[in-house]
PDB file of C-alpha atoms in Angstrom:
ATOM      1  CA  MET A   9      48.923 -12.374  19.429  1.00  0.00           C
ATOM      2  CA  LYS A  10      48.537  -8.691  20.089  1.00  0.00           C
ATOM      3  CA  THR A  11      45.610  -8.558  22.524  1.00  0.00           C
ATOM      4  CA  ALA A  12      45.288  -4.775  22.185  1.00  0.00           C
ATOM      5  CA  GLY A  13      44.250  -5.362  18.554  1.00  0.00           C
ATOM      6  CA  VAL A  14      41.384  -7.707  19.500  1.00  0.00           C
ATOM      7  CA  ASP A  15      37.879  -6.342  19.996  1.00  0.00           C
ATOM      8  CA  ASP A  16      36.464  -7.235  23.432  1.00  0.00           C
ATOM      9  CA  SER A  17      33.490  -8.924  21.756  1.00  0.00           C
ATOM     10  CA  ILE A  18      35.694 -11.703  20.358  1.00  0.00           C
ATOM     11  CA  LEU A  19      38.052 -12.418  23.261  1.00  0.00           C
ATOM     12  CA  LYS A  20      36.219 -15.761  23.456  1.00  0.00           C
ATOM     13  CA  PHE A  21      35.482 -17.216  20.038  1.00  0.00           C
ATOM     14  CA  THR A  22      34.361 -20.611  18.775  1.00  0.00           C
ATOM     15  CA  GLY A  23      33.898 -21.513  15.145  1.00  0.00           C
ATOM     16  CA  PRO A  24      34.466 -24.040  12.388  1.00  0.00           C
ATOM     17  CA  ALA A  25      37.898 -24.286  10.795  1.00  0.00           C
ATOM     18  CA  LYS A  26      38.544 -23.307   7.203  1.00  0.00           C
ATOM     19  CA  VAL A  27      41.951 -24.820   6.460  1.00  0.00           C
ATOM     20  CA  TYR A  28      44.460 -23.576   3.880  1.00  0.00           C
ATOM     21  CA  GLU A  29      47.883 -24.968   3.013  1.00  0.00           C
ATOM     22  CA  SER A  30      49.300 -21.524   2.193  1.00  0.00           C
ATOM     23  CA  GLN A  31      48.764 -17.813   2.626  1.00  0.00           C
ATOM     24  CA  ASP A  32      47.950 -17.532  -1.101  1.00  0.00           C
ATOM     25  CA  ALA A  33      45.151 -20.108  -0.877  1.00  0.00           C
ATOM     26  CA  ALA A  34      43.679 -18.333   2.162  1.00  0.00           C
ATOM     27  CA  VAL A  35      43.756 -14.950   0.423  1.00  0.00           C
ATOM     28  CA  ASP A  36      42.000 -16.408  -2.625  1.00  0.00           C
ATOM     29  CA  ALA A  37      39.293 -17.880  -0.377  1.00  0.00           C
ATOM     30  CA  ILE A  38      38.819 -14.668   1.609  1.00  0.00           C
ATOM     31  CA  LEU A  39      38.563 -12.500  -1.508  1.00  0.00           C
ATOM     32  CA  GLY A  40      36.372 -15.150  -3.193  1.00  0.00           C
ATOM     33  CA  GLY A  41      33.786 -15.035  -0.412  1.00  0.00           C
ATOM     34  CA  LYS A  42      34.478 -18.566   0.828  1.00  0.00           C
ATOM     35  CA  VAL A  43      35.263 -17.322   4.351  1.00  0.00           C
ATOM     36  CA  VAL A  44      32.208 -16.153   6.288  1.00  0.00           C
ATOM     37  CA  ALA A  45      31.472 -14.659   9.691  1.00  0.00           C
ATOM     38  CA  GLY A  46      32.138 -17.158  12.459  1.00  0.00           C
ATOM     39  CA  ASP A  47      34.935 -19.036  10.657  1.00  0.00           C
ATOM     40  CA  VAL A  48      38.372 -19.768  12.083  1.00  0.00           C
ATOM     41  CA  VAL A  49      40.828 -19.419   9.196  1.00  0.00           C
ATOM     42  CA  VAL A  50      43.750 -21.835   9.645  1.00  0.00           C
ATOM     43  CA  ILE A  51      46.844 -21.203   7.517  1.00  0.00           C
ATOM     44  CA  ARG A  52      49.494 -23.875   7.927  1.00  0.00           C
ATOM     45  CA  TYR A  53      52.851 -24.835   6.448  1.00  0.00           C
ATOM     46  CA  GLU A  54      54.031 -21.214   6.628  1.00  0.00           C
ATOM     47  CA  GLY A  55      56.351 -21.684   9.621  1.00  0.00           C
ATOM     48  CA  PRO A  56      60.165 -21.803   9.593  1.00  0.00           C
ATOM     49  CA  LYS A  57      60.304 -25.297   8.019  1.00  0.00           C
ATOM     50  CA  GLY A  58      57.018 -25.373   6.158  1.00  0.00           C
ATOM     51  CA  GLY A  59      57.282 -22.014   4.418  1.00  0.00           C
ATOM     52  CA  PRO A  60      60.144 -22.279   4.516  1.00  0.00           C
ATOM     53  CA  GLY A  61      61.196 -19.060   6.169  1.00  0.00           C
ATOM     54  CA  MET A  62      58.060 -17.931   8.028  1.00  0.00           C
ATOM     55  CA  GLN A  63      56.215 -15.452   5.824  1.00  0.00           C
ATOM     56  CA  GLU A  64      54.359 -12.544   7.352  1.00  0.00           C
ATOM     57  CA  MET A  65      50.564 -13.035   7.264  1.00  0.00           C
ATOM     58  CA  LEU A  66      49.552  -9.385   6.813  1.00  0.00           C
ATOM     59  CA  TYR A  67      47.552  -9.991   3.611  1.00  0.00           C
ATOM     60  CA  PRO A  68      45.009 -12.420   5.104  1.00  0.00           C
ATOM     61  CA  THR A  69      44.341 -10.188   8.102  1.00  0.00           C
ATOM     62  CA  THR A  70      44.101  -7.094   5.921  1.00  0.00           C
ATOM     63  CA  PHE A  71      41.664  -8.773   3.533  1.00  0.00           C
ATOM     64  CA  LEU A  72      39.534 -10.157   6.374  1.00  0.00           C
ATOM     65  CA  LYS A  73      39.222  -6.604   7.674  1.00  0.00           C
ATOM     66  CA  SER A  74      38.474  -5.153   4.218  1.00  0.00           C
ATOM     67  CA  MET A  75      35.741  -7.767   3.681  1.00  0.00           C
ATOM     68  CA  GLY A  76      34.075  -6.689   6.933  1.00  0.00           C
ATOM     69  CA  LEU A  77      35.167  -9.844   8.774  1.00  0.00           C
ATOM     70  CA  GLY A  78      37.798  -8.346  11.082  1.00  0.00           C
ATOM     71  CA  LYS A  79      35.589  -8.733  14.163  1.00  0.00           C
ATOM     72  CA  ALA A  80      33.722 -11.793  12.892  1.00  0.00           C
ATOM     73  CA  CYS A  81      36.501 -14.324  12.187  1.00  0.00           C
ATOM     74  CA  ALA A  82      39.651 -15.640  13.801  1.00  0.00           C
ATOM     75  CA  LEU A  83      42.923 -16.561  12.117  1.00  0.00           C
ATOM     76  CA  ILE A  84      45.426 -19.150  13.369  1.00  0.00           C
ATOM     77  CA  THR A  85      48.756 -19.786  11.627  1.00  0.00           C
ATOM     78  CA  ASP A  86      52.238 -21.153  12.073  1.00  0.00           C
ATOM     79  CA  GLY A  87      53.362 -18.101  10.069  1.00  0.00           C
ATOM     80  CA  ARG A  88      54.164 -14.748  11.631  1.00  0.00           C
ATOM     81  CA  PHE A  89      52.563 -11.336  12.067  1.00  0.00           C
ATOM     82  CA  SER A  90      53.960  -7.834  12.181  1.00  0.00           C
ATOM     83  CA  GLY A  91      52.915  -5.029  14.495  1.00  0.00           C
ATOM     84  CA  GLY A  92      50.318  -3.915  11.918  1.00  0.00           C
ATOM     85  CA  THR A  93      48.049  -6.917  12.445  1.00  0.00           C
ATOM     86  CA  SER A  94      44.698  -6.488  14.145  1.00  0.00           C
ATOM     87  CA  GLY A  95      41.790  -8.755  14.936  1.00  0.00           C
ATOM     88  CA  LEU A  96      41.802 -12.208  16.475  1.00  0.00           C
ATOM     89  CA  SER A  97      45.040 -13.301  14.801  1.00  0.00           C
ATOM     90  CA  ILE A  98      47.136 -15.991  16.452  1.00  0.00           C
ATOM     91  CA  GLY A  99      50.516 -16.674  14.888  1.00  0.00           C
ATOM     92  CA  HIS A 100      53.824 -18.411  15.541  1.00  0.00           C
ATOM     93  CA  VAL A 101      51.926 -21.623  16.417  1.00  0.00           C
ATOM     94  CA  SER A 102      54.489 -24.162  17.592  1.00  0.00           C
ATOM     95  CA  PRO A 103      55.240 -26.841  16.844  1.00  0.00           C
ATOM     96  CA  GLU A 104      54.408 -25.876  13.291  1.00  0.00           C
ATOM     97  CA  ALA A 105      52.610 -28.161  10.835  1.00  0.00           C
ATOM     98  CA  ALA A 106      55.858 -29.256   9.147  1.00  0.00           C
ATOM     99  CA  SER A 107      57.220 -30.352  12.546  1.00  0.00           C
ATOM    100  CA  GLY A 108      54.199 -32.468  13.428  1.00  0.00           C
ATOM    101  CA  GLY A 109      52.192 -29.847  15.297  1.00  0.00           C
ATOM    102  CA  ASN A 110      48.462 -30.361  15.770  1.00  0.00           C
ATOM    103  CA  ILE A 111      47.790 -27.501  13.346  1.00  0.00           C
ATOM    104  CA  ALA A 112      48.628 -30.082  10.631  1.00  0.00           C
ATOM    105  CA  ILE A 113      45.730 -32.377  11.566  1.00  0.00           C
ATOM    106  CA  ILE A 114      42.957 -29.761  11.606  1.00  0.00           C
ATOM    107  CA  GLU A 115      40.305 -30.371   8.939  1.00  0.00           C
ATOM    108  CA  ASP A 116      37.632 -28.123   7.453  1.00  0.00           C
ATOM    109  CA  GLY A 117      34.689 -27.938   9.811  1.00  0.00           C
ATOM    110  CA  ASP A 118      36.543 -28.912  12.992  1.00  0.00           C
ATOM    111  CA  MET A 119      35.405 -26.718  15.843  1.00  0.00           C
ATOM    112  CA  ILE A 120      38.067 -24.547  17.455  1.00  0.00           C
ATOM    113  CA  ALA A 121      37.519 -22.645  20.703  1.00  0.00           C
ATOM    114  CA  ILE A 122      39.715 -19.645  21.503  1.00  0.00           C
ATOM    115  CA  ASP A 123      39.768 -18.157  25.002  1.00  0.00           C
ATOM    116  CA  ILE A 124      42.116 -15.163  25.146  1.00  0.00           C
ATOM    117  CA  PRO A 125      41.501 -14.233  28.828  1.00  0.00           C
ATOM    118  CA  ASN A 126      42.433 -17.785  29.871  1.00  0.00           C
ATOM    119  CA  ARG A 127      45.172 -18.145  27.225  1.00  0.00           C
ATOM    120  CA  GLY A 128      43.682 -21.192  25.558  1.00  0.00           C
ATOM    121  CA  ILE A 129      43.033 -22.665  22.134  1.00  0.00           C
ATOM    122  CA  GLN A 130      41.203 -25.973  21.926  1.00  0.00           C
ATOM    123  CA  LEU A 131      40.749 -28.175  18.890  1.00  0.00           C
ATOM    124  CA  GLN A 132      37.482 -29.824  19.876  1.00  0.00           C
ATOM    125  CA  LEU A 133      38.360 -33.424  19.005  1.00  0.00           C
ATOM    126  CA  SER A 134      38.647 -36.486  21.196  1.00  0.00           C
ATOM    127  CA  ASP A 135      42.064 -37.909  22.020  1.00  0.00           C
ATOM    128  CA  ALA A 136      41.186 -40.890  19.809  1.00  0.00           C
ATOM    129  CA  GLU A 137      40.395 -38.625  16.825  1.00  0.00           C
ATOM    130  CA  ILE A 138      43.647 -36.725  17.295  1.00  0.00           C
ATOM    131  CA  ALA A 139      45.628 -39.978  17.518  1.00  0.00           C
ATOM    132  CA  ALA A 140      43.950 -41.354  14.369  1.00  0.00           C
ATOM    133  CA  ARG A 141      44.749 -38.200  12.394  1.00  0.00           C
ATOM    134  CA  ARG A 142      48.357 -38.201  13.578  1.00  0.00           C
ATOM    135  CA  GLU A 143      48.631 -41.861  12.545  1.00  0.00           C
ATOM    136  CA  ALA A 144      47.193 -41.012   9.115  1.00  0.00           C
ATOM    137  CA  GLN A 145      49.827 -38.278   8.696  1.00  0.00           C
ATOM    138  CA  GLU A 146      52.625 -40.697   9.623  1.00  0.00           C
ATOM    139  CA  ALA A 147      51.243 -43.247   7.145  1.00  0.00           C
ATOM    140  CA  ARG A 148      52.041 -40.774   4.340  1.00  0.00           C
ATOM    141  CA  GLY A 149      55.703 -41.785   4.737  1.00  0.00           C
ATOM    142  CA  ASP A 150      58.146 -39.220   3.366  1.00  0.00           C
ATOM    143  CA  LYS A 151      55.175 -36.938   2.586  1.00  0.00           C
ATOM    144  CA  ALA A 152      54.090 -36.844   6.247  1.00  0.00           C
ATOM    145  CA  TRP A 153      53.766 -33.353   7.682  1.00  0.00           C
ATOM    146  CA  THR A 154      53.896 -31.709   4.244  1.00  0.00           C
ATOM    147  CA  PRO A 155      51.143 -29.876   2.346  1.00  0.00           C
ATOM    148  CA  LYS A 156      48.869 -32.202   0.383  1.00  0.00           C
ATOM    149  CA  ASP A 157      48.159 -29.655  -2.314  1.00  0.00           C
ATOM    150  CA  ARG A 158      50.563 -26.762  -2.743  1.00  0.00           C
ATOM    151  CA  GLU A 159      52.820 -25.846  -5.620  1.00  0.00           C
ATOM    152  CA  ARG A 160      55.717 -23.713  -4.465  1.00  0.00           C
ATOM    153  CA  GLN A 161      59.192 -23.463  -5.912  1.00  0.00           C
ATOM    154  CA  VAL A 162      61.718 -23.588  -3.078  1.00  0.00           C
ATOM    155  CA  SER A 163      65.385 -22.806  -3.651  1.00  0.00           C
ATOM    156  CA  PHE A 164      68.155 -25.109  -2.476  1.00  0.00           C
ATOM    157  CA  ALA A 165      69.183 -22.539   0.146  1.00  0.00           C
ATOM    158  CA  LEU A 166      65.682 -22.453   1.649  1.00  0.00           C
ATOM    159  CA  ARG A 167      65.409 -26.257   1.590  1.00  0.00           C
ATOM    160  CA  ALA A 168      68.720 -26.411   3.470  1.00  0.00           C
ATOM    161  CA  TYR A 169      67.450 -23.849   5.997  1.00  0.00           C
ATOM    162  CA  ALA A 170      64.194 -25.798   6.442  1.00  0.00           C
ATOM    163  CA  SER A 171      66.095 -28.997   7.202  1.00  0.00           C
ATOM    164  CA  LEU A 172      67.945 -27.254  10.057  1.00  0.00           C
ATOM    165  CA  ALA A 173      65.311 -24.797  11.322  1.00  0.00           C
ATOM    166  CA  THR A 174      63.947 -24.896  14.847  1.00  0.00           C
ATOM    167  CA  SER A 175      60.356 -24.023  15.742  1.00  0.00           C
ATOM    168  CA  ALA A 176      59.267 -20.418  16.128  1.00  0.00           C
ATOM    169  CA  ASP A 177      59.138 -20.837  19.909  1.00  0.00           C
ATOM    170  CA  LYS A 178      62.860 -21.702  19.760  1.00  0.00           C
ATOM    171  CA  GLY A 179      63.746 -18.711  17.566  1.00  0.00           C
ATOM    172  CA  ALA A 180      63.412 -20.263  14.085  1.00  0.00           C
ATOM    173  CA  VAL A 181      67.202 -20.501  13.950  1.00  0.00           C
ATOM    174  CA  ARG A 182      69.419 -23.140  12.362  1.00  0.00           C
ATOM    175  CA  ASP A 183      70.259 -26.041  14.646  1.00  0.00           C
ATOM    176  CA  LYS A 184      73.727 -27.115  13.533  1.00  0.00           C
ATOM    177  CA  SER A 185      73.494 -30.296  15.617  1.00  0.00           C
ATOM    178  CA  LYS A 186      71.133 -31.627  12.933  1.00  0.00           C
ATOM    179  CA  LEU A 187      74.097 -31.770  10.559  1.00  0.00           C
ATOM    180  CA  GLY A 188      75.529 -34.784  12.374  1.00  0.00           C
ATOM    181  CA  GLY A 189      79.184 -35.624  12.776  1.00  0.00           C
TER     182      GLY A 189
END
């Protein structure tokens, strides 16, 4: 997060989550008026594994600003941002959704508190609620930690990268030890 791009009035921000499984879905919602002042836009499955490849999230932040919501909403993603991003935009969340990060268990309406001066983000759920949601994800079997509703063609090369990719906090590089042997 680039703190210089955050207005002082929103250094502490609490709001309900609006969750999207892709950048495209978030953009459609922003432009369609489904995101309103006070919302925390959550875009997941855009990290190194989930994307795969970690897309830049410039469009959602640009459209929030153009809709007059740049100082009225927050955005949290496991995707990445460039130097052109402004507003309360938190990216590179690790572990990402596709690696079992808590960003994967956030649901629409969950309250999220962001405290930039104290470097904190809190999903306001009990430990029991978090554990139950993680268990529900695991119960999806081979579909665990994948988007529930997203159509995206992914090439063989990107699927191979995703199977070897480390989290953003580890550089989003290929971990050859995952190859075995």
